[in-house]
Coordinates of C-alpha atoms in Angstrom, one line a residue:
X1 CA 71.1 83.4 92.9
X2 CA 70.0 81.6 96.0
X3 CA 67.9 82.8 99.2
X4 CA 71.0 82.1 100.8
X5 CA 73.8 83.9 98.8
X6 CA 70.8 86.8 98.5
X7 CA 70.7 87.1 102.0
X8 CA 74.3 87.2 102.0
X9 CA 74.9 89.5 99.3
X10 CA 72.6 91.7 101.5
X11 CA 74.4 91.5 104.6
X12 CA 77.5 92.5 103.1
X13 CA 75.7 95.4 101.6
X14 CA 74.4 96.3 104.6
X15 CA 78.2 96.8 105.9
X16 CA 79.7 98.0 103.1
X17 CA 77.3 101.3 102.8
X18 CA 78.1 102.5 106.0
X19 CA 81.4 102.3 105.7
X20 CA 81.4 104.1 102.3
X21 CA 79.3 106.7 104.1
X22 CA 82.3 106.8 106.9
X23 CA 85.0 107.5 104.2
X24 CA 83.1 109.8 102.2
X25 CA 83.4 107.5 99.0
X26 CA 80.8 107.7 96.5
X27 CA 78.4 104.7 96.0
X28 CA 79.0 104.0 92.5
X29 CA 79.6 100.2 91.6
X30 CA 83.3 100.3 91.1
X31 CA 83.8 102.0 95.1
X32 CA 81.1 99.4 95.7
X33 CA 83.0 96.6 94.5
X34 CA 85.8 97.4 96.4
X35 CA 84.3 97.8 99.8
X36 CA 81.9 94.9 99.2
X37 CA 85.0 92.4 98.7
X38 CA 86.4 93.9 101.9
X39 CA 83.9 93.4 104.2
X40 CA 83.4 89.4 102.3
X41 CA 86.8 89.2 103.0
X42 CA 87.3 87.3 99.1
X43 CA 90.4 89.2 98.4
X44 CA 93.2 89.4 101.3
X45 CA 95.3 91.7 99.3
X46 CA 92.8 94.0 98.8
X47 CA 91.8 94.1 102.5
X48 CA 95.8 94.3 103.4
X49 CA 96.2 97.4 101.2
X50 CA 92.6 98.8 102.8
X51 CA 93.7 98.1 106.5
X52 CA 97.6 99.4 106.1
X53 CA 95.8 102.5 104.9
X54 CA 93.3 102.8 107.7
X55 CA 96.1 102.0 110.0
X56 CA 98.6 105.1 108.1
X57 CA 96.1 107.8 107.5
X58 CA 93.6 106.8 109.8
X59 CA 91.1 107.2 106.3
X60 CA 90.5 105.6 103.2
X61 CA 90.0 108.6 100.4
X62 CA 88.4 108.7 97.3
X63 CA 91.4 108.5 95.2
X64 CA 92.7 105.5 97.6
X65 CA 89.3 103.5 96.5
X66 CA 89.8 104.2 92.9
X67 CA 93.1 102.8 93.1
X68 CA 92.4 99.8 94.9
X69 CA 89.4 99.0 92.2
X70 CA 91.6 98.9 89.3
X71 CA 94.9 97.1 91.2
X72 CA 92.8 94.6 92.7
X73 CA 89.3 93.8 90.9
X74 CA 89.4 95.4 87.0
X75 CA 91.7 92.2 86.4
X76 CA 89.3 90.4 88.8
X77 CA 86.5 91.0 86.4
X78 CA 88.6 89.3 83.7
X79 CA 89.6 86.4 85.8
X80 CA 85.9 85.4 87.2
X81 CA 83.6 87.9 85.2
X82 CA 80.6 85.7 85.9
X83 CA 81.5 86.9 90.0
X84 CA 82.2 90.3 89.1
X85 CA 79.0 90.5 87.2
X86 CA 76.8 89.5 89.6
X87 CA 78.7 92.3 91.7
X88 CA 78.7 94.9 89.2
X89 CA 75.3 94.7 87.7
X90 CA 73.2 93.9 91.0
X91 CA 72.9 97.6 90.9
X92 CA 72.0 98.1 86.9
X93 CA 68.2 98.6 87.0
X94 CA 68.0 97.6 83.9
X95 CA 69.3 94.1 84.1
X96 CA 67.3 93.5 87.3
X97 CA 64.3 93.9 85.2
X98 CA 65.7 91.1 82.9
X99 CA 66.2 88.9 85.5
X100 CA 62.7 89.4 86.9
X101 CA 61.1 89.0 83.5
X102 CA 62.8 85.6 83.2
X103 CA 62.1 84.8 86.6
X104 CA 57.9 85.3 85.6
X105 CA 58.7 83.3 82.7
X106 CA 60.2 80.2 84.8
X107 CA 57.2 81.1 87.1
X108 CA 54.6 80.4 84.2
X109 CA 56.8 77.7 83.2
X110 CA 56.4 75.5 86.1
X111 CA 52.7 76.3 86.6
X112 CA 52.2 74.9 82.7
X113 CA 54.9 72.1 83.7
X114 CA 52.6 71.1 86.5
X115 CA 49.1 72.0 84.8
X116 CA 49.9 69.0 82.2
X117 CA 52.3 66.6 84.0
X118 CA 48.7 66.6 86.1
X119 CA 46.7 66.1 82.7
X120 CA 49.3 63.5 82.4
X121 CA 48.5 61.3 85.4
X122 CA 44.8 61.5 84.6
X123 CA 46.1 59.0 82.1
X124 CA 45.7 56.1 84.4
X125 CA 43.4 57.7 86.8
X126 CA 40.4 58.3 84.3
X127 CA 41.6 56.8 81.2
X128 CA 42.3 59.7 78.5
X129 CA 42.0 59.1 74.6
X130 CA 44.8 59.2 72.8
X131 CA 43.8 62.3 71.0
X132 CA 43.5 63.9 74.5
X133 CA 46.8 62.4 75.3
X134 CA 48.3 63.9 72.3
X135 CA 46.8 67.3 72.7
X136 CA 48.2 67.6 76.4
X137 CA 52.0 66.6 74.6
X138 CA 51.7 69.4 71.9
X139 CA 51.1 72.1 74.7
X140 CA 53.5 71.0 76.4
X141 CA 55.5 70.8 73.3
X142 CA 54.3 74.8 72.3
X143 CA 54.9 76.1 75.9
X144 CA 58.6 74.6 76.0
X145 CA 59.6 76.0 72.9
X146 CA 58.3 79.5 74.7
X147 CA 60.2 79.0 77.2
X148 CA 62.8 78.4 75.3
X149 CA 63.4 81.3 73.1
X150 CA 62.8 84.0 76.8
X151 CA 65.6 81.8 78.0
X152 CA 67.6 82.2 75.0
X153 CA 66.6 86.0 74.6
X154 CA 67.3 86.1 78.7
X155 CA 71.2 84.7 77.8
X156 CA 71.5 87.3 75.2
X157 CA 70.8 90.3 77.6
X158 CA 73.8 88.8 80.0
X159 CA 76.2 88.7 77.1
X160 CA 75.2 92.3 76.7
X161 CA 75.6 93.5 79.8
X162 CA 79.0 91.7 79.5
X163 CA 79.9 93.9 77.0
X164 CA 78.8 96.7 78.9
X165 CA 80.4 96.1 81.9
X166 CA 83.8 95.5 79.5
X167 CA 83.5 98.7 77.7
X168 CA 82.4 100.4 81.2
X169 CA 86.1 99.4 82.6
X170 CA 87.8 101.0 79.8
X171 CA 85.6 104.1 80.4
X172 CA 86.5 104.1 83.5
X173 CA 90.4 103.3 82.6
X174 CA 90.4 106.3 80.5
X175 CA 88.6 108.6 83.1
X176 CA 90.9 107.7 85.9
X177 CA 94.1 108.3 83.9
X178 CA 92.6 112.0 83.2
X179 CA 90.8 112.8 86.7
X180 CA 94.0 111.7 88.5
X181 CA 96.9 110.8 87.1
X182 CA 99.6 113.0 85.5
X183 CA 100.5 112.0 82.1
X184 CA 103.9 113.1 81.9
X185 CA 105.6 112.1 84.7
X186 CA 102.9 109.2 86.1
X187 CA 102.3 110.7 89.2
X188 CA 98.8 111.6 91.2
X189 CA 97.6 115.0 90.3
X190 CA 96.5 118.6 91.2
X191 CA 92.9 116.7 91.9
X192 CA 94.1 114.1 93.7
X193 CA 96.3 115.8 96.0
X194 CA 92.9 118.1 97.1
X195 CA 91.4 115.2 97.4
X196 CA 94.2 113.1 99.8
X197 CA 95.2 116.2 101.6
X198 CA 91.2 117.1 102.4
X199 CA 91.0 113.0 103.4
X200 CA 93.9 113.5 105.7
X201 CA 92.8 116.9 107.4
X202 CA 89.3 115.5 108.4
X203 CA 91.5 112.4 110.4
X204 CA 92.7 114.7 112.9
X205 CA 95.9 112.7 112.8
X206 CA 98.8 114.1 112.6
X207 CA 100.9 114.1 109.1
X208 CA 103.3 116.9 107.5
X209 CA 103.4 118.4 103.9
X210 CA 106.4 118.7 101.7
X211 CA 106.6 120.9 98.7
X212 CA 109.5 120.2 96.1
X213 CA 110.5 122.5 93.4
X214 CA 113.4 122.0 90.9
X215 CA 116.1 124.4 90.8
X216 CA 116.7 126.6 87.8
X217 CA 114.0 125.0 85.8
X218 CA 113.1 127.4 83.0
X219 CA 117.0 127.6 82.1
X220 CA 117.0 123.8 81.0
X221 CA 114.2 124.2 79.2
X222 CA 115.9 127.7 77.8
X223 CA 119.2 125.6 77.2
X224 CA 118.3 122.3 76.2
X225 CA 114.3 122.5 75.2
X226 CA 111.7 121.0 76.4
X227 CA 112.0 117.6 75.9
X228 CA 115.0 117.4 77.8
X229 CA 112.8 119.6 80.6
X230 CA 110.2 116.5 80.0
X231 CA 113.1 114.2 80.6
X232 CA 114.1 116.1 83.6
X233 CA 110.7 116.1 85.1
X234 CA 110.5 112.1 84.6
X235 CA 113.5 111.6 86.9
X236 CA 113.0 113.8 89.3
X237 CA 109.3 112.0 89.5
X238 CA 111.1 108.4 89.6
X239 CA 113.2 110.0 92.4
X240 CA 110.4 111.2 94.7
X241 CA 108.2 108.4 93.6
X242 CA 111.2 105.6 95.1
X243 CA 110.2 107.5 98.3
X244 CA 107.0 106.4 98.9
X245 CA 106.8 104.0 101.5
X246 CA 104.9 103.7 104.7
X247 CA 101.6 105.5 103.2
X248 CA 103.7 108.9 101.7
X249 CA 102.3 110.0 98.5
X250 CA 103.2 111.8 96.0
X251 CA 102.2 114.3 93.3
X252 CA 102.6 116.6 90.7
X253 CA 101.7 119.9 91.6
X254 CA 102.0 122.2 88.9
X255 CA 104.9 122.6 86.5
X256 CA 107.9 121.5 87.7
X257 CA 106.4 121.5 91.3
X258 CA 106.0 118.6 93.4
X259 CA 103.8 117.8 96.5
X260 CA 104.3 114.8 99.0
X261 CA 102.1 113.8 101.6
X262 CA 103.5 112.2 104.7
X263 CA 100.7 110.3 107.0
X264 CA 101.6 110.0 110.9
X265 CA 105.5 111.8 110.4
X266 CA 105.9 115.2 112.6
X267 CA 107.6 117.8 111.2
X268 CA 111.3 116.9 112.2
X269 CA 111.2 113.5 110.5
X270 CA 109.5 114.5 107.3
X271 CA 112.1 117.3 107.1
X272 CA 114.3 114.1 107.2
X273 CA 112.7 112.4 104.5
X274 CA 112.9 115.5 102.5
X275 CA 116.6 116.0 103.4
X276 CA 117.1 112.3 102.0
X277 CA 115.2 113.5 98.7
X278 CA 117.4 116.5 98.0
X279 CA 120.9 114.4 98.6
X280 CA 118.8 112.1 95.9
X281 CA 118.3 114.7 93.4
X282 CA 121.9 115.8 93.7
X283 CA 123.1 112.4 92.2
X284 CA 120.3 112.7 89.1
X285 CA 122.0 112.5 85.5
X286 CA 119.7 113.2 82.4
X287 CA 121.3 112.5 79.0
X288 CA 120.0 115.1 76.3
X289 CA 120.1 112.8 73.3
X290 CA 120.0 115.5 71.1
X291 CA 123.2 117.1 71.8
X292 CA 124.7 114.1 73.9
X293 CA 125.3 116.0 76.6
X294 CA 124.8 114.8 80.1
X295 CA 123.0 117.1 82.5
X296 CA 123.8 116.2 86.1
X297 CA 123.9 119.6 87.6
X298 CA 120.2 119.1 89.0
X299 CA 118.7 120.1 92.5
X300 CA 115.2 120.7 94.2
X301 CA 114.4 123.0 97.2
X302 CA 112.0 121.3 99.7
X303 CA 109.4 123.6 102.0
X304 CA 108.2 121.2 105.3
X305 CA 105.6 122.0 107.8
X306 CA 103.2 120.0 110.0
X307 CA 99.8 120.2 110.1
X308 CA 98.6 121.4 113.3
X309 CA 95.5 119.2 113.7
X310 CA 93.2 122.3 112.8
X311 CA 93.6 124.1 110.0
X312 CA 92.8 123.4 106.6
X313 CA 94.5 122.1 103.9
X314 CA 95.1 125.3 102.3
X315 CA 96.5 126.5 105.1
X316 CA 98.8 124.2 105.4
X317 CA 99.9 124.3 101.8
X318 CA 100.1 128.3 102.3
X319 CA 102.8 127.6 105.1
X320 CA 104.7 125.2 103.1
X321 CA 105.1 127.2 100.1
X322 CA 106.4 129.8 102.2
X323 CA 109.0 127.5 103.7
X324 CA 109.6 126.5 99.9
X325 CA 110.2 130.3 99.1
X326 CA 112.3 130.9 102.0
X327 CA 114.8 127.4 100.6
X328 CA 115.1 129.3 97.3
X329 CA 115.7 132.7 98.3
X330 CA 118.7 131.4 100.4
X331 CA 120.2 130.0 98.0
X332 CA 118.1 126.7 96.7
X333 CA 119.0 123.2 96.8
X334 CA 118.0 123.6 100.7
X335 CA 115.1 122.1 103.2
X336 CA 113.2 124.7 105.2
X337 CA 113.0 125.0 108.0
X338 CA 116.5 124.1 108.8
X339 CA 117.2 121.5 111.1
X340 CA 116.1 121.8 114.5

């Protein structure tokens, strides 16, 4: 690498911490990755998506970054992986060594390089024997062939850390499908939804909280099973997840509970949205393949409140869930509050 794309690479560093530090994202080399493409501005998607974000929750969470990584620079590493290595593994300790090691090496190799190209010229200068002449080509000979098996042994220790930094994405594949993705339905989590809704409380922004439950659960899966109760969970999912435009999120909560976050909406237009989601869920149809039936009696009961710039996100969720209770105890298939 040169002084120049060094001092570069350092500059960029120098912006990307802080703004890691700002959003409370950890410094590991994936979150690193992303926010040191952002502030190069090499990837214009991936400082769209950063920017809209900024712009819709006024913070860019933890789960965001994650996300961003693996839609915008896992396939990266694939596409360039000599770029993303020099990315990635400018903060592996143990490949710096390597690359100072080979670095002393090409050090000591020019210092011999010079030592006998000067032996050399003393050819004409002061008239060397041709035994001397000979004995200044085989060091040179002995010393090349040194150089050449730490350069070899140097190209090794890349395509090693290649390897590591391929099986690393996988880990990391593996680990974000568990830490924050549902694996029934697709949808963010439990843990991500703490995580989002905590992001979104610190912004001081204003931005409303809808809980979604589906009606009558435990009798489909007492009817039908629970594969069709799977299958019913996987629409409803598909339904709420069509929803999520403008920076709204959405999660699976528990069971057949679902959570949606809704940046920069007040309470009256998110109860809108989740008007528009229950009038959705009316029209769902499930076919249970095992009897052939078609099950398109299905609706959800939606609890809305606002979050009132201060309190925190359990709070909120606390007043939500009691909106939530008050939809079914009325009757279900309802948003609370009602309209204003």
């Amino acid at each position: 690498m040169s002084k120049d794309s060094f001092a570069q690479s350092a500059s960029y560093l120098k912006q990307a911490v802080p703004l890691m530090i700002k959003y409370q994202i950890p410094t590991t080399p994936p979150h690193y990755a992303v926010w040191y493409h952002y502030v190069a501005a090499t990837i214009p998607p991936l400082n769209h998506a950063i920017e809209e974000t900024l712009r819709q929750q006024g913070t860019c969470s933890l789960v965001t970054s994650e996300r961003l990584y693996y839609q915008f620079l896992a396939s990266q590493q694939e596409k360039d992986l000599e770029s993303a290595k020099q990315n990635l593994t400018s903060v592996a300790n143990e490949f710096a060594h390597s690359v100072q090691d080979a670095l002393a090496d090409t050090g000591l190799f020019q210092d011999m390089l010079d030592r006998n190209f000067g032996k050399l010229g003393q050819i004409d200068e002061e008239g060397l024997s041709l035994e001397e002449t000979m004995g200044v080509l085989r060091e040179l000979v002995r010393e090349s062939r040194d150089i050449r098996m730490a350069t070899l042994h140097f190209r090794s220790q890349i395509s090693n850390a290649e390897k590591e930094i391929r099986d690393l994405r996988q880990a990391l594949d593996e680990t974000r499908r568990q830490a924050n993705e549902d694996p029934l339905t697709g949808l963010l989590n439990r843990r991500a939804f703490e995580i989002e809704l905590e992001a979104l409380s610190r912004t001081g922004k204003p931005f409303s909280l809808i809980l979604a439950d589906i009606d009558r659960f435990k009798a489909f899966n007492d009817e039908y099973g629970h594969l069709l109760g799977d299958q019913v969970l996987r629409a409803f999912a598909r339904r709420l997840r069509d929803a999520a435009k403008e920076g709204v999120q959405v999660f699976r909560f528990g069971g057949e509970e679902f959570a949606i976050l809704v940046p920069g909406k007040n309470l009256q237009l998110s109860r809108q949205l989740a008007e528009s989601l229950r009038r959705a869920t009316e029209k769902l149809s499930v076919l249970d393949r095992k009897s052939g039936r078609r099950v398109d009696s299905i609706t959800a009961s939606f609890g809305v409140a606002e979050h009132n710039g201060r309190e925190h996100g359990d709070d909120l969720v606390e007043r939500t869930d009691q909106q939530l209770y008050k939809a079914k105890e009325l009757g279900r298939n309802r948003v609370m509050p009602m309209a204003i």
